[in-house]
C-alpha atoms as one frame of an Amber mdcrd trajectory, in Angstrom:
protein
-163.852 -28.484  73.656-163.593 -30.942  70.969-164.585 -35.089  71.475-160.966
 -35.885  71.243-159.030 -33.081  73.464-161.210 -34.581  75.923-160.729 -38.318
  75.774-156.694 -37.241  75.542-157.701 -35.775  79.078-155.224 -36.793  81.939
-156.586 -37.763  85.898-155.176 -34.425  86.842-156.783 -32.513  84.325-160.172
 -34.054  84.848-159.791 -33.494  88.510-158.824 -29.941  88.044-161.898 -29.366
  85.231-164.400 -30.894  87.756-163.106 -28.538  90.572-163.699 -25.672  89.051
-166.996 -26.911  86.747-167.945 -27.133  90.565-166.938 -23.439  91.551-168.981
 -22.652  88.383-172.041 -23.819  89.687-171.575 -22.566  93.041-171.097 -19.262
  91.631-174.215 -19.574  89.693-176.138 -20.559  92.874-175.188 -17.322  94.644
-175.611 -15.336  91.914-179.678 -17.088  91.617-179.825 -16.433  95.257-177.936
 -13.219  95.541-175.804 -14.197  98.308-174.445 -10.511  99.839-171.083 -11.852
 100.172-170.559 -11.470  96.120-169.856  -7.439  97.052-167.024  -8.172 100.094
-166.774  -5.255 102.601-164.605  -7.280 105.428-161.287  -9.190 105.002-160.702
 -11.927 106.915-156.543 -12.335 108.185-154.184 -14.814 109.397-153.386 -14.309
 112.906-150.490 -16.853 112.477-149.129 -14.251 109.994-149.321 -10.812 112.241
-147.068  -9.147 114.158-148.059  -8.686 117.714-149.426  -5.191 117.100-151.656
  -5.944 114.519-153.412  -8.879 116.614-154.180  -6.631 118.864-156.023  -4.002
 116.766-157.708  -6.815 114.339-158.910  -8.466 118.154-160.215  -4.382 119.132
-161.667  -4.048 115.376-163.567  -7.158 115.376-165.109  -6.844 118.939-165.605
  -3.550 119.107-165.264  -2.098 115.636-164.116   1.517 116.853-162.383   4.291
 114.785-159.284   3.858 116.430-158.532   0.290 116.632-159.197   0.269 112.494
-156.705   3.028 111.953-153.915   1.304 113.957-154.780  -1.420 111.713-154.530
   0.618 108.394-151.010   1.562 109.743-149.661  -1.011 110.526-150.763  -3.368
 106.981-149.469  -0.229 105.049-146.495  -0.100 106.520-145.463  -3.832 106.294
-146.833  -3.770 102.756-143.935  -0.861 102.344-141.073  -2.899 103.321-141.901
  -5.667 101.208-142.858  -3.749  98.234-140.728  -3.407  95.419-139.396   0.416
  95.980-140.523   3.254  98.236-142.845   4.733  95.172-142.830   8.971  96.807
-142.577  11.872  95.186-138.306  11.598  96.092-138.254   8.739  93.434-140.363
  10.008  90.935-138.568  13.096  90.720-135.684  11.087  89.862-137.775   9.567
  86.851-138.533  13.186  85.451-134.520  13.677  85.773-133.848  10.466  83.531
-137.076  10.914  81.587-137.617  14.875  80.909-140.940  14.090  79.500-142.282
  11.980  82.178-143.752  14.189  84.613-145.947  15.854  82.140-147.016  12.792
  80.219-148.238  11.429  83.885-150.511  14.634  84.633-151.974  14.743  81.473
-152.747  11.286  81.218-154.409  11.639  84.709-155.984  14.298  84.175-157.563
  12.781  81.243-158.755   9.870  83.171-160.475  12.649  85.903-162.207  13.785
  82.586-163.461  10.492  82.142-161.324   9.378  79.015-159.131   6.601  79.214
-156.228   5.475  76.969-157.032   1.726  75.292-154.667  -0.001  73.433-153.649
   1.566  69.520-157.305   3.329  70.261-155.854   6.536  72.104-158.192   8.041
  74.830-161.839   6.784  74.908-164.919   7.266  76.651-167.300   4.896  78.096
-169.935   7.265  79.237-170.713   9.249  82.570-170.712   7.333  84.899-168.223
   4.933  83.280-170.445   1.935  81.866-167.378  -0.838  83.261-169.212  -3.154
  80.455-169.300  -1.305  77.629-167.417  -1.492  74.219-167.992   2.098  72.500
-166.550   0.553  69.308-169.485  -1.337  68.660-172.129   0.209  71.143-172.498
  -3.046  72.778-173.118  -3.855  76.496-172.258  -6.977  77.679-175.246  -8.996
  80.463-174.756  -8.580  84.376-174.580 -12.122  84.649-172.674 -14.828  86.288
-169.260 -14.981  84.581-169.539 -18.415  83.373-172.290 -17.347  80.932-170.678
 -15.217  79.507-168.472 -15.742  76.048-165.978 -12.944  75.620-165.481 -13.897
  71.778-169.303 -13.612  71.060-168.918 -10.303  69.398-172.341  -9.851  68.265
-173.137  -9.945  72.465-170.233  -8.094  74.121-168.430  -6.480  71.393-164.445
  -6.823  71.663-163.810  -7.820  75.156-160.594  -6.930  74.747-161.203  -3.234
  74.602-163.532  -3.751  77.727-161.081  -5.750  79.861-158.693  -3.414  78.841
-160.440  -0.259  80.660-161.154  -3.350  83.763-157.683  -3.642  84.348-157.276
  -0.501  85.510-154.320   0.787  84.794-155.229   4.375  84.495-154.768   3.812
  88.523-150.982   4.360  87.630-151.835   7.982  85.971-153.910   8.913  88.975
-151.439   7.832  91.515-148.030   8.857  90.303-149.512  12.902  89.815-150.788
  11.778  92.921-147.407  11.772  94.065-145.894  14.241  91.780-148.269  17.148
  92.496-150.179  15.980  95.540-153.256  17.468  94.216-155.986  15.689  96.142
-158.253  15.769  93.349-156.245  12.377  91.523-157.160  10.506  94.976-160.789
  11.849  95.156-160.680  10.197  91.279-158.875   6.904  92.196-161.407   6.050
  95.183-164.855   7.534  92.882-164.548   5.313  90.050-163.153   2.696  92.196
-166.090   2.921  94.249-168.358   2.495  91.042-166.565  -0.147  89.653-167.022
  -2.697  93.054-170.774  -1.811  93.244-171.588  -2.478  89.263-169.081  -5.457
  89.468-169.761  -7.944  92.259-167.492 -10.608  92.488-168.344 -13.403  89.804
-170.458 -11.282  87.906-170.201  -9.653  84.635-167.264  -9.732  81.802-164.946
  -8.192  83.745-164.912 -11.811  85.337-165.027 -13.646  82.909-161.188 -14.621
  82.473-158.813 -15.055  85.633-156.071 -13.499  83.487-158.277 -10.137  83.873
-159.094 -10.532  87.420-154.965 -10.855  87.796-154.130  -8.047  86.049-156.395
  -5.978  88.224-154.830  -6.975  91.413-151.377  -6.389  90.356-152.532  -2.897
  89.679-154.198  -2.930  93.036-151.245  -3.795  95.078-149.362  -0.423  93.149
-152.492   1.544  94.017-151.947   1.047  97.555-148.946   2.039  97.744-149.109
   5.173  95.360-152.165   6.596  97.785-151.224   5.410 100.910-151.469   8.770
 102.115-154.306  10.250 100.983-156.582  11.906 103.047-159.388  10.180 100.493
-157.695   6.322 100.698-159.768   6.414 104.233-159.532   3.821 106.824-162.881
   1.761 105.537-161.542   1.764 101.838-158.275   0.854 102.640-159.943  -2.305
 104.388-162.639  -2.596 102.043-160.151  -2.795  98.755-158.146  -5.209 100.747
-161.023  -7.417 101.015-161.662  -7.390  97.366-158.001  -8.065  96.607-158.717
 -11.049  98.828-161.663 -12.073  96.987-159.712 -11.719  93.513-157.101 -13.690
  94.798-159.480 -16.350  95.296-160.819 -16.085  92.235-157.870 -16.523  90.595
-156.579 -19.372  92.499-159.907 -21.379  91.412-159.539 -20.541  87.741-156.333
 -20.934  86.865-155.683 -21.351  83.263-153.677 -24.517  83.672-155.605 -25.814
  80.602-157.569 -23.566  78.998-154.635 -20.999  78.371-151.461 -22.219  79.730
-149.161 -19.542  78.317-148.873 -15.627  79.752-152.801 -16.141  80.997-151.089
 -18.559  83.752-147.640 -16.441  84.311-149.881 -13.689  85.072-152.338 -15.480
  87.042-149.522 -17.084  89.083-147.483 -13.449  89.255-150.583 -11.818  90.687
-151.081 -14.380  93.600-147.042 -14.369  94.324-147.831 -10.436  94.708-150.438
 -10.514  97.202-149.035 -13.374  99.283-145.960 -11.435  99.155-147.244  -7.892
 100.221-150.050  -8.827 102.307-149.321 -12.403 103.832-151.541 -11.022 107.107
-154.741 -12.081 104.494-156.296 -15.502 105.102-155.079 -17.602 102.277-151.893
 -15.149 101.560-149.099 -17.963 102.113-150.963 -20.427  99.858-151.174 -17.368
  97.069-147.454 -17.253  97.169-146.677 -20.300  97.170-148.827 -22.053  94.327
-147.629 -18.493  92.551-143.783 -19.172  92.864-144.511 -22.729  92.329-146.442
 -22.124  89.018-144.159 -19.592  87.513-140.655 -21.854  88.069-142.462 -24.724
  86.223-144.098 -22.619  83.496-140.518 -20.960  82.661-138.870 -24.954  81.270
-142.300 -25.501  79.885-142.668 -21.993  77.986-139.411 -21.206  77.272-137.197
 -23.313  74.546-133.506 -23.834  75.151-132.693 -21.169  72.767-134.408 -18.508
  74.766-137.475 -17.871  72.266-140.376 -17.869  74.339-142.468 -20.907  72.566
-145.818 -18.982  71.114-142.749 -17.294  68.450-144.112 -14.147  69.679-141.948
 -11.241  70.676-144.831  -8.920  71.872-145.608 -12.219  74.248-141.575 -12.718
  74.932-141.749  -9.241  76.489-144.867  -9.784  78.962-142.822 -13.234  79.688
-139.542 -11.361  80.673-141.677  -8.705  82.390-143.107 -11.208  84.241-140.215
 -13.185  85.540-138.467  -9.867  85.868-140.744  -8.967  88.665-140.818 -12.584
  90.250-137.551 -12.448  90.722-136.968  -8.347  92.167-140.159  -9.111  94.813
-138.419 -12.671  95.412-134.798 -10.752  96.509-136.510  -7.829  97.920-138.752
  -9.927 100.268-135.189 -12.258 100.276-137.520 -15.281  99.230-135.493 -18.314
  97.112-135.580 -18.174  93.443-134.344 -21.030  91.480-131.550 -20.933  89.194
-134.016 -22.044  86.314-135.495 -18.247  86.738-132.446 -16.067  86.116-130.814
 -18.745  83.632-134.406 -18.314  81.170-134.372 -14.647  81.967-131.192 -13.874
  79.953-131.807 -16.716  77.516-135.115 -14.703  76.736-133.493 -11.010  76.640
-130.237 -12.462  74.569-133.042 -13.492  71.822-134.467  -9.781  72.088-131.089
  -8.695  72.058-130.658  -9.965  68.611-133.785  -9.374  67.394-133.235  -5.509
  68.290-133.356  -3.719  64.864-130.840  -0.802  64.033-132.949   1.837  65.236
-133.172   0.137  68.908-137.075  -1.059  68.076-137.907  -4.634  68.511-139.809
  -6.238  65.317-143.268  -7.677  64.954-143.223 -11.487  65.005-146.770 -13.457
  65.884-149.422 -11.630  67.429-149.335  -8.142  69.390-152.390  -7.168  71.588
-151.504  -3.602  72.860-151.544  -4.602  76.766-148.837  -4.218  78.944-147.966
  -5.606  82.552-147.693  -2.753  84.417-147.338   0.797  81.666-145.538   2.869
  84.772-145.313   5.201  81.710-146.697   5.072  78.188-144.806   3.433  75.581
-145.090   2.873  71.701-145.218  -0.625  70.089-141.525  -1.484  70.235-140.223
   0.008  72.394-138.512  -2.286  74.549-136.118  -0.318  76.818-137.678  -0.741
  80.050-137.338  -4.308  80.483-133.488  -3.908  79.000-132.912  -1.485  81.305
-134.201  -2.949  84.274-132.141  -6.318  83.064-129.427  -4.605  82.846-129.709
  -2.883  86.632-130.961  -6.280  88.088-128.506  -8.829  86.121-125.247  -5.868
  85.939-125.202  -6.714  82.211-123.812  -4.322  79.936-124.884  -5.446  76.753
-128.515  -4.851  77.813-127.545  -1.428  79.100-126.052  -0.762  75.572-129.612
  -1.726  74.296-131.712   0.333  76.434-129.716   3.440  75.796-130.296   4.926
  79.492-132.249   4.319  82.210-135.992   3.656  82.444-138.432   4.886  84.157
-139.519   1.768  85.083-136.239   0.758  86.526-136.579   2.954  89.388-139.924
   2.478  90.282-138.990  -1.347  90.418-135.684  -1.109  92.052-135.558   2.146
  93.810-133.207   5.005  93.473-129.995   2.367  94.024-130.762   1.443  90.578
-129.436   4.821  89.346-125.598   4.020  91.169-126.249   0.805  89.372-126.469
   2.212  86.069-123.382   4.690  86.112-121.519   1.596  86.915-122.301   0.057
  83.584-120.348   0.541  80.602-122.415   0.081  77.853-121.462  -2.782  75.523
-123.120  -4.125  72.382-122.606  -7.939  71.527-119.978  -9.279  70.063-119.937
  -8.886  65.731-121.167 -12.267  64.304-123.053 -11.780  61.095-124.977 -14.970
  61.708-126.955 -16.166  64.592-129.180 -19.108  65.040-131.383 -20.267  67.528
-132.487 -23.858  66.399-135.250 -24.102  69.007-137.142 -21.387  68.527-136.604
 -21.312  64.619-135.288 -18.077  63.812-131.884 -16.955  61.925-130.473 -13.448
  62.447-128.446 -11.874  59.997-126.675  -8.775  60.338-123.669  -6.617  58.988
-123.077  -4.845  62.710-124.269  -3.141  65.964-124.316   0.116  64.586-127.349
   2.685  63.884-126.809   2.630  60.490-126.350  -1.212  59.623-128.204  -4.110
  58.154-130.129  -6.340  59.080-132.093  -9.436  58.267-134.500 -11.695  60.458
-135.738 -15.474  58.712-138.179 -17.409  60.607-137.181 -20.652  60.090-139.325
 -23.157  62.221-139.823 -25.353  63.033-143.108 -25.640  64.261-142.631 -27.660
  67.153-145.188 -29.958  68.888-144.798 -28.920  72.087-145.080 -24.850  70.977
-148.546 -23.025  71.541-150.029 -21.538  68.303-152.635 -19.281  69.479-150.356
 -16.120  68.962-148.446 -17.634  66.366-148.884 -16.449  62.501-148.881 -18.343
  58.992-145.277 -16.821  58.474-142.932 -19.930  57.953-139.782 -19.304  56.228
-140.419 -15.361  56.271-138.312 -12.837  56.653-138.070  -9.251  57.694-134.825
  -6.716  57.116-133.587  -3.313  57.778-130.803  -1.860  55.380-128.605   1.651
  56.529-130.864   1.460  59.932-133.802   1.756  58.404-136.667  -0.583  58.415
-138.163  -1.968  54.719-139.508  -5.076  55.098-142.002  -5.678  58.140-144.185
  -8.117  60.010-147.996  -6.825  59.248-149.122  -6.876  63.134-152.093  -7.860
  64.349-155.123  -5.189  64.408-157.597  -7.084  66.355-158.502 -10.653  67.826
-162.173 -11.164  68.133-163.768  -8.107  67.009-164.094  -8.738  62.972-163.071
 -12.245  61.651-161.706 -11.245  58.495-159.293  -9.010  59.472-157.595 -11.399
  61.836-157.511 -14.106  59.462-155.771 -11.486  56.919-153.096 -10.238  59.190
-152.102 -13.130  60.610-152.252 -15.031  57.355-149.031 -16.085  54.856-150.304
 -13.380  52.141-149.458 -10.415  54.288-146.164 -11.438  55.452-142.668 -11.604
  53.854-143.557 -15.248  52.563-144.494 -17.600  49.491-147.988 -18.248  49.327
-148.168 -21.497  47.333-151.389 -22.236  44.829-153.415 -19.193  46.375-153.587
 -21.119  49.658-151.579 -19.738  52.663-149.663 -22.473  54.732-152.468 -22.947
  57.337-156.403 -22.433  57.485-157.526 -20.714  60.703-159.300 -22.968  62.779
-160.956 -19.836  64.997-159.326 -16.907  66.216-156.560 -18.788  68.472-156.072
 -21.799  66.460-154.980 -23.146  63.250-155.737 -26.369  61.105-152.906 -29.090
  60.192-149.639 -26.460  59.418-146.684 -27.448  57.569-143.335 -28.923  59.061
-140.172 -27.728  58.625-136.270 -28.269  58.686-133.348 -25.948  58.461-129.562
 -26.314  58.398-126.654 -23.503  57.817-124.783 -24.024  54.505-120.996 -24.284
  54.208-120.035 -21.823  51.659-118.046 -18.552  51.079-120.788 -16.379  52.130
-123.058 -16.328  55.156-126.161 -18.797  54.375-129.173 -20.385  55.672-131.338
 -22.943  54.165-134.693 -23.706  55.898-137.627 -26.057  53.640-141.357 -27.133
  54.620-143.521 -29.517  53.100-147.137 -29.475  52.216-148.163 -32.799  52.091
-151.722 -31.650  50.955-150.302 -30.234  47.770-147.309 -32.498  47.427-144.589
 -30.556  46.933-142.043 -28.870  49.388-140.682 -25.609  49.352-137.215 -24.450
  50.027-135.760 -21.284  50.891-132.255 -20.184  51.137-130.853 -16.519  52.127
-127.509 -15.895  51.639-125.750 -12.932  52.944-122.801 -11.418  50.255-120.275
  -9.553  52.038-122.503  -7.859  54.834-124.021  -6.052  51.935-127.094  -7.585
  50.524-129.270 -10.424  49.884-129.838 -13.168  47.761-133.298 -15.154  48.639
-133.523 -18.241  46.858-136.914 -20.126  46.872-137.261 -23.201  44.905-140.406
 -25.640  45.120-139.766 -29.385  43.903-142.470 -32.017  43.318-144.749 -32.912
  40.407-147.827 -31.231  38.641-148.254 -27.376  37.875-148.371 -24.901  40.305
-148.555 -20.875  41.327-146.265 -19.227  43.460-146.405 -15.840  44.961-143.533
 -14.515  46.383-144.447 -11.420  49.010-143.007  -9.100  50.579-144.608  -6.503
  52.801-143.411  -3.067  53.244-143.447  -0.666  55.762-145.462   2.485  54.921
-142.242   3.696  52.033-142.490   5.305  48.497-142.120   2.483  46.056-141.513
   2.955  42.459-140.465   0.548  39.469-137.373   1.801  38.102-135.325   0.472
  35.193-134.746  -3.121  34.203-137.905  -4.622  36.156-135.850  -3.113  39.585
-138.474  -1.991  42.132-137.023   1.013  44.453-138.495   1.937  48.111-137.249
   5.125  49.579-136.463   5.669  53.253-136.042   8.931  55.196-132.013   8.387
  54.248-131.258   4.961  52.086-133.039   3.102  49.418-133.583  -0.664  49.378
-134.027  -1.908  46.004-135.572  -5.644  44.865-135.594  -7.660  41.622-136.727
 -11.412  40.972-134.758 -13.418  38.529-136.465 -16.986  36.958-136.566 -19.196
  34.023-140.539 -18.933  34.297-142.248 -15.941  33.839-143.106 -13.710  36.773
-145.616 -10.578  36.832-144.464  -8.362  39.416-147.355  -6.034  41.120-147.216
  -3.503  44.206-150.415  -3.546  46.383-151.046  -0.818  48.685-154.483   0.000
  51.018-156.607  -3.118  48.744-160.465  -3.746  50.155-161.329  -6.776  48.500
-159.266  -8.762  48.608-157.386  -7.059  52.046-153.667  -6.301  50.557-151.047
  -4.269  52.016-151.671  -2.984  55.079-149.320  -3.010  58.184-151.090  -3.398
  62.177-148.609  -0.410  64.431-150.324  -1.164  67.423-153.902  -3.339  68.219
-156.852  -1.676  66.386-154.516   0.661  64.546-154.479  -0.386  60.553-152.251
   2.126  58.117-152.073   1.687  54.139-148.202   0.052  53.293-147.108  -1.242
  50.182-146.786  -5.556  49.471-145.110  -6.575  46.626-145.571  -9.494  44.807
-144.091 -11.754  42.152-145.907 -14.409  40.884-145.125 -17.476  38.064-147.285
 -20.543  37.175-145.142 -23.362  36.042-144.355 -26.749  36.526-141.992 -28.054
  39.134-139.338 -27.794  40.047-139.518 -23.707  39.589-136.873 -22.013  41.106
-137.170 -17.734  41.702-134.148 -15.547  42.859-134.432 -12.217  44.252
């Protein structure tokens, strides 16, 4: 942390620093001393909390410790965890998935029994293995194994010592629970349990609480006991989930609970690492308020998570790190807030549902031709809870749980049918729900703005084989977060007859090789101008960015649909406009024009997905889809040199990011003119 982010410090952040600089050192004393208690085996429970039965096998348990007494106990928790719980997750309701979903039920064995084979699906990195036994610290990318240390010595962005911690922590959050337990539930093959509680087993005895990477972030430790809480329920009755590791895992969800609750990334990450966080203690204080410490867990949870949505979410809906891949954990997020809040008929405010549709209108409009949601800012892979495997945009889960939960058919019209996901979170009700609907799209506008978030979205209809056109406009608010957010001002992206030409690069990775972040999330590989061979903003690490340009837009009266959005590099004194006008919901005129003094370069880009491009006749440049063709010329009174770059080394030039660590040859073109200003280039 930097001299002055910490004299700008507040009281409340310097109390809540010192706090947990204090749990830090704590932690480190154990861990010197090797205090037992880091490896839990006993949960300790509110009596205020129980129901009369379970007093009186907790009293037998702790007194006398007998068989009996412990089972009664194991009973009873399950069952109250059931009625709270978000649907009755048994093989009834997931045979209704494979009826909605015909490939579900195969895609769930295979993936589990991949994970009994000891291979385990990580991010845009298919199925990987981290040894036998699994080594839980491990990144076989790099063949580095990150130090069983205390937590807080640990730096998960020190690549040359851990490797990419975010192909580690994705393995720790285990997900591949989900696999185990719905064939679990499907086949009721014992073998998936005898799996589940094995490397389960392994993972609490080579990671004691406050040890290793694997607690080294409290957004980590959250995600883990989400997937806990569905564990319990997917094995409840297993012959394997045994009375002592029932009790045992519901001492370490109390422990990571605790964790969490100390290290809450109020400051350090206040964005989706705090939804989580906060999601994950509403979860357990929800399903198992019989823990010590449960009602505080659900309420600091549903207090955090009703401030963070008028903090994180702009009035426009556009969730405020101008990431989509980000806007969907956010509406995941909130989505399950508010089903556990009705189910457990807990208070929601009206702040909750009212961002909720703000956020999935935005996605709504985003929503390209084909039903896939675009690329904008960064895109790590991860998901909340995968019930199922999906590719990188595909959104129709969280539209079709929207549009079960909210009864909206315009989000039933952009999910196509019914998810998976929906009845796992709802229950089979959701399925009456759902024939209800009539599927609707929006109303026809061929322009829509949202001021706040800084995006324009241009588009000739709602059918499968229309255009359209996305321009990121700003502005780059003070109050937004940047660490997801990319050099991209004033870019654009667009899909012509349904098909999709012109593309946000992705992301490819975050920590694991510095020059390949800085290239995909930098103005040369987007739809942008790149001004005297400097991109609008120098990265400033791998989450941050150095002084960015400012920005303005305003819609155009005229006969045709237009937007006109400028920034201003102070640094370079001059400002650059750029205007897109739509001509009869047929194509595109993009008008950039830079005013100021001296002699400059301009490079307009624009990055392809992976297409056939060709130069045809009269300086046109043709790419070829599966059923259209988009063609692109630039017109100026300066000269311009136009060149296609596809798969470049050195310099890194055109390549496109599908999913995190996934990188695929696509074509950029460029035009480029030195001249001196004002220069003004049409295309």
């Amino acid at each position: 942390m930097n001299l002055q982010r910490i004299f700008n410090m507040g009281p409340a952040e310097w109390l809540f620093r010192g706090r947990q600089e204090a749990c830090k050192a704590l932690g480190l004393l154990s861990a010197a001393v090797a205090v037992p208690s880091r490896k839990p085996r006993r949960c300790t429970f509110d009596r205020r909390a129980c129901a009369p039965q379970l007093l009186a096998a907790i009293a037998r348990q702790e007194n006398y410790g007998d068989h009996v007494s412990a089972a009664l106990l194991k009973q009873g928790l399950s069952d109250h965890m059931g009625e709270r719980f978000f649907s009755p997750v048994n093989r009834q309701l997931l045979q209704a998935c494979a009826r909605v979903d015909d490939r579900y039920a195969e895609q769930v064995v295979a993936d589990a029994d991949a994970v009994c084979r000891g291979e385990f699906d990580i991010l845009g990195y298919g199925k990987m293995s981290f040894g036998n036994p699994v080594n839980w610290q491990l990144d076989p990318l790099s063949g580095r194994e990150s130090a069983s240390i205390h937590w807080s010595r640990i730096d998960p962005l020190a690549v040359d010592r851990v490797g990419d911690s975010k192909v580690v922590w994705e393995l720790n959050r285990h997900q591949w629970l989900l696999d185990l337990g719905q064939a679990y539930q499907l086949s009721g093959d014992e073998r998936y349990a005898q799996c589940f509680v094995a490397l389960l087993s392994q993972w609490m005895e080579r990671n004691p609480v406050g040890v290793g990477i694997n607690w080294s972030s409290a957004l980590e430790a959250a995600m883990r006991l989400i997937t806990w809480c569905w564990a319990l329920r997917l094995f409840r009755d297993s012959p394997s989930l045994t009375t002592d590791f029932f009790l045992t895992m519901l001492a370490w969800i109390q422990s990571h609970a605790q964790f969490v609750m100390r290290n809450l990334s109020r400051y350090f990450s206040p964005n989706t690492h705090l939804t989580v966080e906060a999601l994950a203690l509403f979860y357990a204080g929800t399903l198992l308020p019989e823990l010590r410490g449960a009602a505080r867990w659900q309420k600091l949870g549903s207090q955090i998570l009703c401030e963070e949505i008028e903090k994180q979410v702009l009035a426009d809906g556009v969730y405020f790190e101008q990431s989509t891949r980000y806007q969907y954990y956010t509406v995941e997020i909130y989505l399950h807030f508010l089903i556990l809040s009705q189910r457990n008929k807990l208070p929601v405010a009206p702040a909750i549902r009212q961002g909720l549709v703000k956020m999935l209108e935005f996605l709504l409009h985003l929503r390209r031709p084909d039903g896939s949601l675009p690329q904008i800012g960064d895109a790590d892979g991860g998901w909340l809870l995968p019930i199922v495997r999906r590719g990188p945009g595909d959104y129709q889960s969280v539209f079709s749980t929207a549009a079960a939960v909210f009864g909206d058919r315009r989000f039933a019209w952009a999910a196509g049918k019914l998810a998976v996901e929906t009845l796992c979170l709802l229950g089979l009700t959701a399925e009456k729900k759902w024939q209800a609907l009539r599927p609707k799209p929006p109303l026809p506008a061929p322009l829509h703005h949202f001021p706040h978030g800084g995006y324009v979205v241009m588009r000739s209809g709602w059918q499968r084989d229309d255009h359209q056109l996305i321009f990121d406009t700003g502005p780059r608010q003070a109050q937004t977060s940047s660490g997801h957010d990319h050099a991209d001002l004033l870019s654009i992206q667009c899909s012509a007859y349904g098909e999709n030409y012109l593309v946000d690069p992705g992301t490819y990775c975050y920590t694991a090789d510095c020059r390949w972040r800085d290239y995909f999330r930098s103005s040369l590989a987007h739809s942008a101008v790149v001004i005297d061979d400097r991109g609008q903003a120098e990265p400033d690490g791998p989450f941050s960015w150095c002084e960015r340009p400012q920005s303005r837009g305003h819609r155009l009266a005229s006969a045709v649909d237009t937007y006109s959005a400028e920034s201003d590099y102070q640094s370079q004194g001059l400002s650059h406009c750029r205007r897109v006008l739509f001509v009869g919901g047929e194509y595109w005129l993009v008008v950039d024009e830079l005013t100021g003094t001296g002699r400059h370069s301009a490079e307009i880009c624009f990055q392809f997905a992976p297409l056939p491009m060709q130069f045809v006749d009269d300086g046109w440049l043709c790419a070829s889809g599966e059923h259209s063709r988009l063609f692109v010329k630039a017109f100026s009174s300066c000269s311009l040199t136009g060149n296609v770059f596809t798969g470049e080394l050195t310099p890194a030039r055109g390549w496109l990011s599908p999913n995190y660590g996934q990188r695929v040859a696509a074509p950029s073109l460029s035009f480029s003119a030195r001249s001196s200003l004002p220069m003004r280039i049409v295309t």
